Amino acid sequence: MSDVNGKNIDSGKDNHRIKSVSRMKEILTGYYIDAKTARENGKKVAWITSGGPVEPLIAMDVIPVYPENHGAMVGASKMGVDLCQKAEEMGYSSDLCSYARADIACAVTQGGPIGGLPEPDFLVCCNNICGTVLKWYEVVARHYHVPLFILDTPFIHREMKKEAQQYVMDQIYEYIEFLEKQCGRKMDYDRMNEVGVLAVEGLRLWQAVLDTATHKPSPISAFDAFFHLGLIVTLRGTQVTVDYYKGLLDEMNERISNNIAMVPGEKYRLLWDNLPIWYRTRWLSDKFASHNACLVADTYTSAWSGVLPLIDENRFLETMSLSYSNVYINISHDMMINKLREMIEKYDADGLVMHSNRSCKPYSLGQYDLQKMVMDQLKIPTLIIEADMVDERHFAESQIETRIDAFMETLKS
Amino acid sequence: MSDPKITAGIDIGSITAKAVVMRDGNILGTRVRFTGYNAKKAGQDVLDGLLSEIGLMPNEVATVVSTGYGRNAVDFADKAITEITCHGAGAWFINPEIRFVIDVGGQDSKVIRLDNNGKVVDFAMNDKCAAGTGRFLEVMARALEMDLEAFGDLSLAGTPAKISSICTVFAESEVVSLIAKGETRENIIAGIHESVASRISAMARRIGIVLPIMMTGGVAKNKGILQAMEKKLGAPIVVSGYAQVNGALGAAILAGRM
C-alpha cells in the first residue's frame, strides 16, 4: 500500500539528493552579488524578460537580471502574498500576473528574499512570453527613468513567414544598436559568435539533462528541473553554464548507472504543463511521490531548449528571429498539441497534469481544449489544478489534494 | 475476519457525515448526521450509531473505507478513497447502466464520467467557489427566510427570475434586491435553481456527457434542482433513494473489494 501521508518518501535522503544543487546555489549567489555590485565594478545591468535574447547582453558584458527569476524566488520563499498585496495597495489589480505584482512591489519597497533587484541601467522586453511584460516593463522604465527596448515577436499560428522573420531580424539589429548606444561601444561580432556557440552548447546539455528522464526509473523529476533551469534562463551563453550542465549531466548518468530513482518505487510517469507552483513544489512532489508517481517532464523547463532545431549555432544571430518567436507559449494550440504528443511519447508518460495558472494567461488559455485533445487523441488521463505560481491565496490545499488523489485512483484502477 | 464479510463506508462531507454498512453486497443500513467541527468524532459517531441501530458490534466490521473532505481524519478507516471514486462506485452499484454521475454536495459539486465497468474515466469539480453547491442553496434559503426542505416543491410552480451573478455572496444581494422589488419566492427560487443548474451543466459538458445520468448528494433530494438540471442537459436524470449516502455506499462497496 502506498504511503498516503508521504512520510516515508525519501526524496530528501542523501542518496537521492542531487549533489549539483550546492554548485548551482554557489553560482547563483555569485551572480546576484555581481549584479548587486555592478555599479562599483563599472558594469551595466539590464533587466530582461525570461524569454528574451540574453546572448547579445552577454557578448556586450552586460549583467542580465531577470525579474521573473526573481519572482520565482519570491514564490519559493513564500513571500508572494505580502508583496502582491503591497502592489494591490499601490493600485494594481489582483488579476495582474503575480510575478509583475511581486516585482513592482519589490522595486518600491526593496523587499523580497534578496532585498530587491539591483537597479537597471536599461530594460529589454521581449513579448514572446506574454503581453503583460510590455506594460510591466513600461512601469519599471518610468520608475527607474531608464530606456526600454521592446522586441516584438509575432504569434506563430502555423509557420513563420519570411516577412515575419525579417521583421524580427530587423529588430535584432536595432537591439544591437540600442546596446551599443547604452554601453558606448561597438558590438564585437566575434565575441557574439562565441557566445552563440556557448548558448547552443548549454541548451543541448540542458536538453540532455532533461532527456535522462526517459530512463525508467527517472533520475530526475520536473521539480528538480524547475530548480536547475535557473542558469539556462539567466546565464545562457556563458562557460560557467556549460560547465555546470556538463557536471549535472554526468551526475544524472551516474544516477542511471546506479539505478537511483528520484521517486523510489516509480510506477507512474506524469507530464506537467505550465509554470511551477513555486511555494508548493515540495508538497506537490511529496504528494505525487506518495502515489509512486514521478513528474518526469514538463512543457515549461523544456521551452528554452525546445527551439534548438531552429538554431544554427554558426549563424546564431540570423536564426534568432525563428528561435525567439517559436517558443512554446507563442505558438498555436495545433503546434502545442504536437509538442505535447512528442513529449508524452518520448517520456512514456501515463498522464498529464496541467496547472491552470491564474497569473499566466497565455499559458493557461486554452488548456481545457488542449486537455480534450490530449484525452481524445493521445488517450491518456489529464488533471487540471487551479492555482497560481506565486500568489498563495489561489491555492486551496484540500481541493487540490482531492483532485490529485482522485486522478491517481483513476490512473491506478 | 468475519464471514460473510461486513464492510462500512464513511463519508465525511462539509455539512453532513454519512455511514453505510453492507454485508456481501447488501445494504444493511445507512445513517446521516451533521459533521460539526470534529470530523473524526463525526465519523466515529455516525458509524457507531448505525451499528447499534442494526445490532452489530464494531469488531464485526471487517473493513472500513472513508471518503469525503474529512476522509483523512477518520484514522480508524483501513483506507481513504476520494469521493470521486466512491460516488462512481456507488452509482454503478445502484444501476450499472449509469455512465455519468452528477454529485452536488455541501461545498462542492462534481461530475464523473464512467466506463462500461463503472471505472472513472474523467471528472471535474468546482474550484474555490461555493456557487452551484448545497451551501449556495443554504445561503439563499436564509436570505428568503425559508426552510431548505420546502425549496424544491415551491420552485416547481415558479418562472425563473434572473440571477446573473456567479458568486454566492453577490447572488445573495441579488436575491435581496429581487425580494425588495416584490418578486415572488417561487420565481426567485426557480431562478436560484436555474443558476445552479447552469453552472453544473457547463461543468458536465466540459468532460462530455454520456447517458444515462444519475444525480447524487444531498441536493439531489431537491426536485426543483433536478428539474432545472434535466432542462439544461436535455436528458432525464436518475435519482436513487440512496442519493445522499451514495459516497458512503461507494466506500462500503470498495471496502468489500479490499
XYZ file of C-alpha atoms in Angstrom:
671
model
C 0.000 0.000 0.000
C 1.300 3.446 -0.843
C 2.073 5.854 1.912
C -0.685 8.440 1.813
C 0.989 10.587 4.410
C 4.106 10.997 2.339
C 6.166 10.499 5.481
C 8.335 7.680 4.252
C 9.172 9.268 0.964
C 12.891 9.704 0.979
C 13.439 12.034 -1.937
C 15.283 14.217 0.565
C 17.605 11.448 1.707
C 21.264 11.802 0.841
C 21.473 9.184 -1.862
C 18.538 10.724 -3.708
C 19.563 14.331 -3.384
C 21.120 15.856 -6.478
C 24.616 16.885 -5.465
C 24.947 19.615 -8.096
C 22.390 21.675 -6.160
C 25.110 23.214 -3.979
C 27.181 24.230 -7.012
C 24.080 25.807 -8.566
C 23.405 27.817 -5.403
C 27.051 28.934 -5.374
C 26.877 30.139 -8.993
C 23.577 31.942 -8.484
C 24.802 33.601 -5.287
C 27.918 34.807 -7.110
C 25.771 36.015 -9.981
C 23.488 38.052 -7.729
C 26.481 39.514 -5.860
C 28.000 40.551 -9.213
C 24.699 42.083 -10.250
C 24.269 43.923 -6.955
C 27.809 45.301 -7.089
C 27.797 46.046 -10.839
C 27.975 49.825 -10.392
C 31.072 49.597 -8.208
C 32.721 47.409 -10.822
C 31.798 49.650 -13.729
C 29.380 47.191 -15.248
C 25.952 47.783 -16.703
C 22.847 45.941 -15.539
C 19.959 45.177 -17.883
C 16.621 43.756 -16.808
C 15.310 41.296 -19.338
C 12.229 39.087 -19.757
C 12.677 35.350 -19.275
C 12.184 34.526 -22.946
C 14.281 37.454 -24.151
C 17.526 37.261 -26.166
C 20.206 37.402 -23.484
C 23.144 36.442 -25.719
C 23.844 39.957 -27.071
C 23.915 41.214 -23.455
C 26.472 38.562 -22.507
C 28.524 39.467 -25.596
C 28.466 43.132 -24.513
C 29.496 42.191 -20.950
C 26.246 43.497 -19.507
C 24.855 41.673 -16.454
C 21.364 40.385 -17.236
C 18.840 40.438 -14.396
C 15.523 38.617 -14.610
C 12.523 39.950 -12.714
C 10.736 36.676 -13.487
C 13.536 34.594 -11.986
C 13.295 36.922 -9.015
C 9.515 36.341 -8.983
C 10.151 32.609 -8.763
C 12.472 33.239 -5.799
C 9.766 35.336 -4.145
C 7.302 32.481 -4.683
C 9.648 29.780 -3.418
C 10.402 31.924 -0.337
C 6.632 32.170 0.290
C 6.844 35.965 0.265
C 4.409 36.292 -2.624
C 1.237 37.187 -0.767
C 2.713 40.137 1.147
C 4.328 41.576 -1.956
C 1.261 41.024 -4.139
C -0.871 42.757 -1.518
C 1.582 45.630 -1.456
C 1.182 46.033 -5.228
C -2.599 45.852 -4.830
C -2.386 48.657 -2.238
C -0.497 50.665 -4.860
C -3.484 50.206 -7.148
C -2.533 47.228 -9.285
C -5.300 44.728 -9.950
C -5.226 41.378 -8.179
C -5.805 39.869 -11.634
C -2.392 41.075 -12.770
C 0.409 38.493 -13.066
C 1.865 37.734 -9.614
C 5.444 37.985 -10.947
C 4.648 41.525 -12.075
C 2.928 42.430 -8.801
C 5.683 40.950 -6.634
C 8.405 42.557 -8.692
C 6.829 46.018 -8.824
C 6.317 45.862 -5.043
C 9.955 44.829 -4.537
C 11.201 47.711 -6.668
C 9.364 50.125 -4.424
C 9.942 48.510 -1.019
C 13.321 46.829 -1.579
C 11.636 43.797 -0.052
C 11.713 40.149 -1.034
C 14.279 37.420 -0.456
C 17.314 39.423 -1.658
C 16.222 42.925 -0.687
C 15.143 43.873 -4.193
C 16.923 43.598 -7.516
C 19.880 45.788 -8.478
C 18.714 48.915 -10.300
C 18.709 48.570 -14.079
C 20.665 50.788 -16.490
C 18.231 49.801 -19.226
C 15.496 47.272 -19.967
C 14.973 44.626 -22.632
C 11.459 43.292 -23.078
C 10.517 40.525 -25.498
C 6.805 39.740 -25.825
C 7.300 36.110 -26.928
C 6.096 35.012 -23.473
C 3.139 37.345 -22.912
C 1.673 40.770 -23.410
C 1.806 41.697 -19.734
C 5.567 42.251 -19.904
C 5.058 45.277 -22.185
C 3.111 47.219 -19.566
C 5.151 45.800 -16.697
C 8.411 46.995 -18.273
C 6.895 50.384 -19.068
C 6.089 50.712 -15.360
C 9.675 49.742 -14.486
C 11.070 52.169 -17.084
C 9.054 55.002 -15.539
C 10.031 54.014 -12.021
C 13.781 53.953 -12.703
C 13.810 56.512 -15.536
C 15.742 54.170 -17.817
C 15.424 53.352 -21.534
C 13.409 50.337 -22.653
C 13.932 48.217 -25.760
C 10.950 46.182 -26.931
C 11.412 43.165 -29.190
C 8.105 42.263 -30.786
C 7.780 38.635 -31.865
C 4.660 37.776 -33.871
C 2.479 34.901 -32.656
C 3.078 31.760 -34.730
C -0.103 30.086 -35.977
C 1.408 27.534 -38.376
C 4.749 28.702 -39.657
C 6.794 31.868 -39.531
C 6.578 33.654 -42.855
C 9.693 35.208 -44.420
C 8.301 38.725 -43.864
C 7.755 37.998 -40.184
C 11.268 36.597 -39.873
C 12.648 39.739 -41.491
C 10.526 41.898 -39.189
C 12.091 40.266 -36.120
C 15.561 40.198 -37.678
C 15.446 43.964 -38.267
C 14.626 44.390 -34.604
C 17.553 42.168 -33.559
C 19.911 44.616 -35.295
C 18.060 47.562 -33.741
C 18.537 45.783 -30.419
C 22.288 45.589 -31.020
C 22.372 49.295 -31.943
C 20.459 50.035 -28.751
C 23.025 48.064 -26.752
C 25.940 49.829 -28.475
C 24.399 53.158 -27.549
C 23.771 52.153 -23.932
C 27.262 50.687 -23.493
C 29.085 53.313 -25.521
C 30.983 50.791 -27.609
C 30.562 48.634 -30.690
C 29.434 45.025 -30.655
C 32.309 42.594 -31.095
C 30.784 40.118 -33.545
C 33.489 37.504 -32.969
C 32.593 37.567 -29.308
C 28.896 37.405 -30.248
C 29.544 34.260 -32.315
C 31.426 32.727 -29.409
C 28.504 33.455 -27.066
C 26.099 31.957 -29.608
C 28.105 28.736 -29.730
C 28.184 28.582 -25.914
C 24.444 29.248 -25.721
C 23.708 26.352 -28.067
C 26.088 24.093 -26.186
C 24.352 24.990 -22.928
C 20.903 24.360 -24.420
C 21.996 20.978 -25.788
C 23.384 19.960 -22.429
C 20.215 21.122 -20.677
C 18.074 19.116 -23.081
C 20.326 16.113 -22.489
C 19.795 16.518 -18.736
C 16.012 16.600 -19.264
C 16.265 13.573 -21.570
C 17.771 11.440 -18.815
C 14.163 11.299 -17.552
C 13.376 8.925 -20.423
C 15.168 6.324 -18.314
C 12.971 4.193 -16.068
C 13.064 4.932 -13.233
C 13.809 8.583 -13.868
C 16.880 10.018 -12.103
C 15.295 13.485 -12.123
C 11.813 14.957 -11.783
C 10.247 18.124 -13.119
C 10.505 19.529 -9.584
C 14.286 19.263 -9.878
C 14.222 20.678 -13.384
C 12.352 23.741 -12.076
C 15.369 24.488 -9.906
C 18.191 23.505 -12.248
C 16.628 25.532 -15.043
C 17.966 28.701 -13.363
C 21.190 29.008 -15.333
C 19.767 28.217 -18.755
C 17.459 31.183 -18.269
C 19.816 33.646 -16.651
C 23.346 32.909 -17.891
C 22.819 31.236 -21.236
C 25.867 31.775 -23.462
C 28.479 31.591 -20.711
C 31.154 28.986 -19.997
C 30.053 28.639 -16.391
C 26.630 27.487 -17.562
C 28.103 24.971 -19.996
C 30.388 23.587 -17.273
C 27.524 23.381 -14.810
C 25.263 21.377 -17.095
C 28.142 19.065 -18.046
C 28.501 18.278 -14.368
C 24.757 17.872 -13.895
C 24.514 15.564 -16.917
C 27.363 13.435 -15.575
C 25.591 13.204 -12.250
C 22.312 12.152 -13.911
C 24.092 9.482 -15.937
C 25.785 8.263 -12.781
C 22.385 8.036 -11.091
C 21.142 5.986 -14.024
C 24.103 3.586 -13.781
C 23.479 3.244 -10.050
C 19.742 2.920 -10.669
C 18.904 5.822 -8.362
C 15.328 6.942 -8.875
C 14.107 10.409 -7.955
C 10.851 8.768 -6.837
C 11.703 5.449 -5.217
C 9.363 2.759 -6.486
C 8.387 4.858 -9.541
C 5.261 3.340 -11.087
C 3.553 6.250 -12.812
C 5.181 8.779 -15.097
C 3.475 12.132 -15.490
C 3.956 15.219 -17.606
C 3.489 18.705 -16.097
C 2.178 21.708 -18.006
C 2.662 25.399 -17.119
C 4.848 27.142 -14.554
C 5.562 25.560 -11.186
C 3.546 26.425 -8.102
C 6.707 27.796 -6.527
C 5.554 27.882 -2.898
C 4.270 24.290 -3.029
C 6.850 22.361 -5.052
C 7.840 20.264 -2.043
C 4.259 19.494 -1.060
C 3.326 18.537 -4.618
C 6.473 16.490 -5.081
C 5.744 14.546 -1.867
C 2.069 14.195 -2.798
C 2.815 12.633 -6.175
C 5.660 10.543 -4.750
C 3.243 9.107 -2.145
C 1.389 7.641 -5.136
C 4.672 6.382 -6.666
C 4.258 8.992 -9.372
C 7.146 10.955 -10.836
C 6.646 14.089 -12.904
C 9.214 13.075 -15.477
C 8.982 16.084 -17.753
C 7.236 19.408 -18.270
C 6.476 21.866 -21.020
C 7.986 24.737 -19.045
C 11.631 23.822 -18.441
C 11.896 22.366 -21.931
C 10.656 25.607 -23.522
C 14.147 27.117 -23.796
C 15.786 24.108 -25.410
C 12.625 23.252 -27.356
C 13.683 25.648 -30.110
C 17.118 24.018 -30.598
C 16.203 22.561 -34.009
C 15.607 26.123 -35.228
C 19.027 27.474 -34.213
C 22.136 27.314 -36.329
C 24.988 27.878 -33.922
C 27.227 29.168 -36.711
C 24.582 31.672 -37.795
C 23.261 32.340 -34.315
C 22.129 35.942 -34.842
C 20.459 35.123 -38.156
C 18.428 32.303 -36.665
C 17.407 34.290 -33.593
C 14.225 35.550 -35.227
C 12.989 31.973 -35.621
C 14.204 30.644 -32.308
C 12.866 33.531 -30.224
C 9.475 33.637 -31.952
C 8.766 29.916 -31.780
C 8.881 29.422 -28.020
C 6.209 27.144 -26.545
C 3.652 29.732 -25.451
C 3.976 31.876 -28.578
C 2.609 29.128 -30.818
C -0.880 27.870 -31.685
C -2.702 25.023 -29.958
C -2.187 22.823 -33.009
C 1.546 23.284 -32.607
C 1.304 22.844 -28.840
C -0.543 19.539 -29.116
C 2.215 18.272 -31.415
C 4.799 19.206 -28.793
C 2.737 17.507 -26.104
C 2.406 14.403 -28.257
C 6.186 14.290 -28.784
C 6.817 14.665 -25.068
C 4.218 12.107 -23.988
C 5.725 9.568 -26.378
C 9.343 10.411 -25.628
C 8.997 10.209 -21.850
C 6.363 7.462 -21.983
C 4.005 9.481 -19.775
C 0.929 7.825 -18.250
C -0.896 11.079 -17.583
C -0.803 14.851 -17.934
C -1.107 17.307 -15.034
C -1.962 20.847 -16.080
C -1.552 23.800 -13.769
C -4.186 26.353 -14.684
C -2.143 29.318 -13.577
C -4.176 32.369 -12.699
C -1.170 34.592 -13.339
C -0.072 33.252 -16.682
C -2.927 33.809 -19.099
C -1.166 32.888 -22.367
C -0.001 29.617 -20.845
C -3.380 28.780 -19.296
C -5.693 29.976 -22.049
C -6.996 27.016 -23.998
C -5.821 24.409 -21.507
C -9.291 22.844 -21.480
C -9.130 22.472 -25.257
C -5.640 21.029 -25.044
C -6.836 18.689 -22.308
C -9.635 17.468 -24.548
C -7.241 16.996 -27.467
C -4.855 15.024 -25.277
C -7.640 12.770 -23.978
C -9.201 12.217 -27.404
C -6.062 11.885 -29.495
C -3.431 10.624 -27.100
C -5.749 8.635 -24.831
C -4.128 9.472 -21.530
C -5.870 10.859 -18.451
C -5.374 14.505 -17.566
C -5.810 16.593 -14.458
C -6.211 20.346 -14.135
C -5.102 22.031 -10.924
C -6.195 25.627 -10.434
C -3.607 27.715 -8.626
C -1.083 30.495 -9.092
C 2.694 30.414 -9.415
C 3.405 32.976 -6.648
C 0.155 34.142 -5.030
C -0.662 31.512 -2.422
C -4.146 32.889 -1.938
C -5.122 30.950 -5.050
C -4.016 27.589 -3.703
C -6.713 25.530 -1.940
C -4.912 22.569 -0.436
C -7.787 20.209 0.334
C -9.422 20.750 -3.061
C -6.148 20.157 -4.862
C -5.352 17.135 -2.717
C -8.734 15.564 -3.561
C -8.171 16.152 -7.266
C -4.701 14.615 -7.222
C -5.825 11.625 -5.136
C -8.836 11.030 -7.403
C -6.686 11.382 -10.520
C -4.194 8.852 -9.189
C -7.028 6.474 -8.226
C -8.264 6.684 -11.819
C -4.771 6.023 -13.132
C -4.264 3.046 -10.810
C -7.630 1.378 -11.415
C -12.231 -11.958 9.583
C -15.932 -12.477 9.987
C -17.734 -14.414 7.322
C -19.871 -13.301 5.487
C -17.886 -10.084 5.104
C -19.291 -6.926 6.648
C -17.926 -3.608 5.373
C -18.558 0.024 6.213
C -18.214 3.253 4.243
C -17.986 6.632 5.950
C -18.355 9.857 4.002
C -17.362 12.974 5.901
C -18.750 15.915 3.978
C -18.551 19.593 4.842
C -22.106 19.618 6.196
C -23.078 16.015 6.939
C -21.348 12.744 7.794
C -22.811 9.598 6.269
C -22.302 5.906 7.003
C -23.365 2.783 5.118
C -22.864 -0.790 6.313
C -23.035 -3.719 3.897
C -22.906 -7.472 4.127
C -21.899 -9.357 0.999
C -23.168 -6.716 -1.363
C -26.400 -5.999 0.527
C -27.063 -2.719 2.268
C -27.735 -3.333 5.966
C -28.334 0.285 6.879
C -27.484 3.953 6.361
C -27.165 6.942 8.672
C -26.641 10.699 8.328
C -25.656 13.275 10.932
C -24.169 16.759 10.964
C -20.396 16.809 10.697
C -19.833 19.638 13.139
C -16.295 20.795 13.813
C -14.774 17.418 14.667
C -14.644 15.249 11.553
C -13.086 12.259 13.300
C -15.733 12.215 16.031
C -18.476 12.654 13.443
C -17.159 9.609 11.582
C -16.974 7.517 14.743
C -20.415 8.592 15.951
C -22.210 8.076 12.656
C -20.776 4.568 12.324
C -21.372 3.626 15.982
C -24.929 4.927 15.744
C -25.594 2.909 12.628
C -24.031 -0.267 14.038
C -26.111 -0.133 17.210
C -29.225 0.582 15.142
C -28.708 -2.563 13.052
C -27.451 -4.601 16.002
C -23.831 -5.139 15.057
C -20.668 -4.851 17.127
C -17.787 -2.693 15.788
C -15.492 -5.733 15.730
C -17.843 -7.465 13.292
C -16.932 -4.928 10.595
C -14.084 -6.364 8.531
C -13.089 -3.299 6.532
C -13.819 0.424 6.739
C -13.204 2.889 3.923
C -13.507 6.634 4.492
C -14.205 9.279 1.881
C -15.174 12.944 1.580
C -13.215 16.002 2.652
C -12.708 14.591 6.110
C -11.521 11.199 4.819
C -8.023 11.509 6.236
C -9.370 12.471 9.672
C -11.043 9.054 10.053
C -7.956 7.341 11.400
C -9.713 4.053 12.186
C -10.522 3.512 8.497
C -8.455 0.912 6.643
C -8.163 3.177 3.638
C -9.139 6.657 2.465
C -10.526 6.890 -1.062
C -11.669 10.107 -2.718
C -15.343 10.883 -3.155
C -14.885 10.818 -6.950
C -14.097 7.111 -6.999
C -16.672 6.372 -4.276
C -19.550 8.194 -5.970
C -18.717 6.373 -9.199
C -18.749 3.007 -7.411
C -21.976 3.817 -5.517
C -23.887 4.947 -8.594
C -22.730 1.940 -10.587
C -23.781 -0.405 -7.802
C -27.295 1.033 -7.758
C -27.571 0.940 -11.539
C -24.775 -0.480 -13.728
C -26.267 1.257 -16.768
C -25.194 4.634 -15.352
C -22.348 6.338 -17.273
C -22.462 9.804 -15.761
C -22.746 10.983 -12.164
C -23.530 14.495 -11.001
C -22.879 14.877 -7.299
C -23.883 18.081 -5.592
C -22.741 18.160 -2.033
C -22.420 20.775 0.672
C -19.333 22.573 -0.544
C -18.589 21.082 -3.897
C -20.207 19.820 -6.993
C -18.607 17.274 -9.246
C -19.307 15.461 -12.463
C -17.933 11.993 -13.136
C -17.878 10.007 -16.366
C -17.841 6.199 -16.020
C -16.910 3.474 -18.469
C -18.828 0.217 -19.017
C -17.174 -1.297 -15.965
C -18.032 1.562 -13.637
C -14.460 2.849 -13.693
C -13.929 6.628 -13.531
C -12.781 7.891 -16.941
C -12.817 11.616 -16.230
C -14.110 14.061 -13.659
C -14.372 17.767 -12.936
C -15.064 19.674 -9.747
C -15.957 23.251 -8.919
C -12.998 25.220 -7.711
C -12.672 27.706 -4.864
C -16.251 28.842 -5.191
C -19.406 27.696 -3.443
C -21.795 28.715 -6.222
C -23.536 25.616 -7.533
C -23.335 23.730 -4.239
C -25.535 22.878 -1.287
C -24.008 25.738 0.671
C -25.161 28.168 -2.012
C -28.715 26.914 -1.572
C -28.462 27.219 2.219
C -27.374 30.842 1.929
C -30.263 31.552 -0.414
C -32.752 29.822 1.897
C -31.531 32.031 4.716
C -31.952 35.154 2.596
C -35.528 34.069 1.817
C -36.180 33.075 5.448
C -37.275 29.655 4.325
C -36.678 26.047 5.155
C -34.436 24.453 2.534
C -36.655 21.353 2.530
C -39.521 23.409 1.061
C -37.342 24.842 -1.745
C -37.760 22.027 -4.230
C -41.538 21.776 -4.435
C -42.122 25.509 -4.230
C -39.879 26.305 -7.188
C -41.711 23.900 -9.488
C -44.552 26.415 -9.670
C -42.283 29.374 -10.436
C -40.960 31.122 -13.535
C -37.208 31.555 -13.035
C -36.212 35.081 -12.026
C -32.865 36.182 -13.450
C -29.913 35.579 -11.110
C -26.915 36.751 -13.085
C -24.114 36.677 -10.521
C -21.957 33.568 -10.325
C -20.770 34.454 -6.813
C -22.703 33.208 -3.765
C -22.256 36.435 -1.869
C -23.273 38.669 -4.774
C -26.118 36.337 -5.725
C -27.407 36.725 -2.175
C -27.552 40.516 -2.606
C -29.283 39.949 -5.927
C -31.890 37.833 -4.167
C -32.351 40.517 -1.528
C -32.962 43.108 -4.240
C -35.393 40.780 -6.043
C -37.312 40.441 -2.761
C -37.347 44.234 -2.464
C -38.757 44.502 -5.989
C -41.615 42.234 -4.957
C -40.597 39.180 -6.967
C -42.356 36.020 -5.733
C -40.494 33.423 -3.732
C -41.409 30.771 -6.263
C -39.791 32.713 -9.078
C -36.717 33.613 -7.055
C -36.157 30.010 -6.009
C -36.712 28.814 -9.551
C -34.088 31.372 -10.636
C -31.662 30.126 -7.975
C -32.141 26.567 -9.168
C -31.597 27.594 -12.752
C -28.363 29.343 -11.828
C -27.065 26.239 -10.013
C -28.123 24.034 -12.935
C -26.326 26.308 -15.427
C -23.049 26.075 -13.588
C -23.197 22.329 -13.185
C -24.279 21.666 -16.750
C -21.354 23.753 -18.041
C -19.005 21.611 -15.956
C -20.721 18.435 -17.196
C -20.373 19.458 -20.821
C -16.692 20.154 -20.280
C -15.952 16.481 -19.701
C -18.611 15.253 -22.161
C -21.996 13.904 -21.094
C -22.792 10.238 -21.631
C -26.281 8.899 -20.825
C -27.799 7.744 -18.577
C -27.113 10.262 -15.831
C -27.529 9.792 -12.107
C -27.591 12.623 -9.597
C -26.236 12.002 -6.113
C -25.555 14.014 -2.978
C -27.972 15.675 -0.575
C -29.040 18.273 -3.142
C -30.477 15.508 -5.374
C -33.433 15.412 -2.942
C -34.433 18.851 -4.264
C -36.971 18.333 -7.065
C -36.577 21.886 -8.340
C -32.849 21.491 -8.949
C -33.454 18.150 -10.570
C -35.986 19.581 -12.973
C -33.750 22.559 -13.797
C -30.815 20.215 -14.432
C -32.869 17.975 -16.716
C -33.978 21.015 -18.679
C -30.410 22.327 -19.034
C -28.994 18.974 -20.027
C -31.962 17.953 -22.169
C -31.900 14.483 -20.654
C -33.628 12.636 -17.824
C -31.712 12.208 -14.579
C -31.990 9.175 -12.341
C -32.034 9.679 -8.561
C -31.875 6.748 -6.193
C -33.190 6.556 -2.665
C -29.549 6.412 -1.596
C -28.554 9.716 -3.244
C -27.389 11.430 -0.064
C -25.388 8.438 1.191
C -24.092 7.441 -2.265
C -20.482 8.352 -1.444
C -20.533 6.269 1.756
C -22.213 3.471 -0.179
C -19.386 3.514 -2.755
C -16.860 3.465 0.082
C -18.552 0.394 1.636
C -18.545 -1.329 -1.780
C -14.858 -0.556 -2.346
C -14.117 -1.808 1.179
C -15.593 -5.120 0.068
C -13.030 -5.344 -2.732
C -10.063 -4.932 -0.411
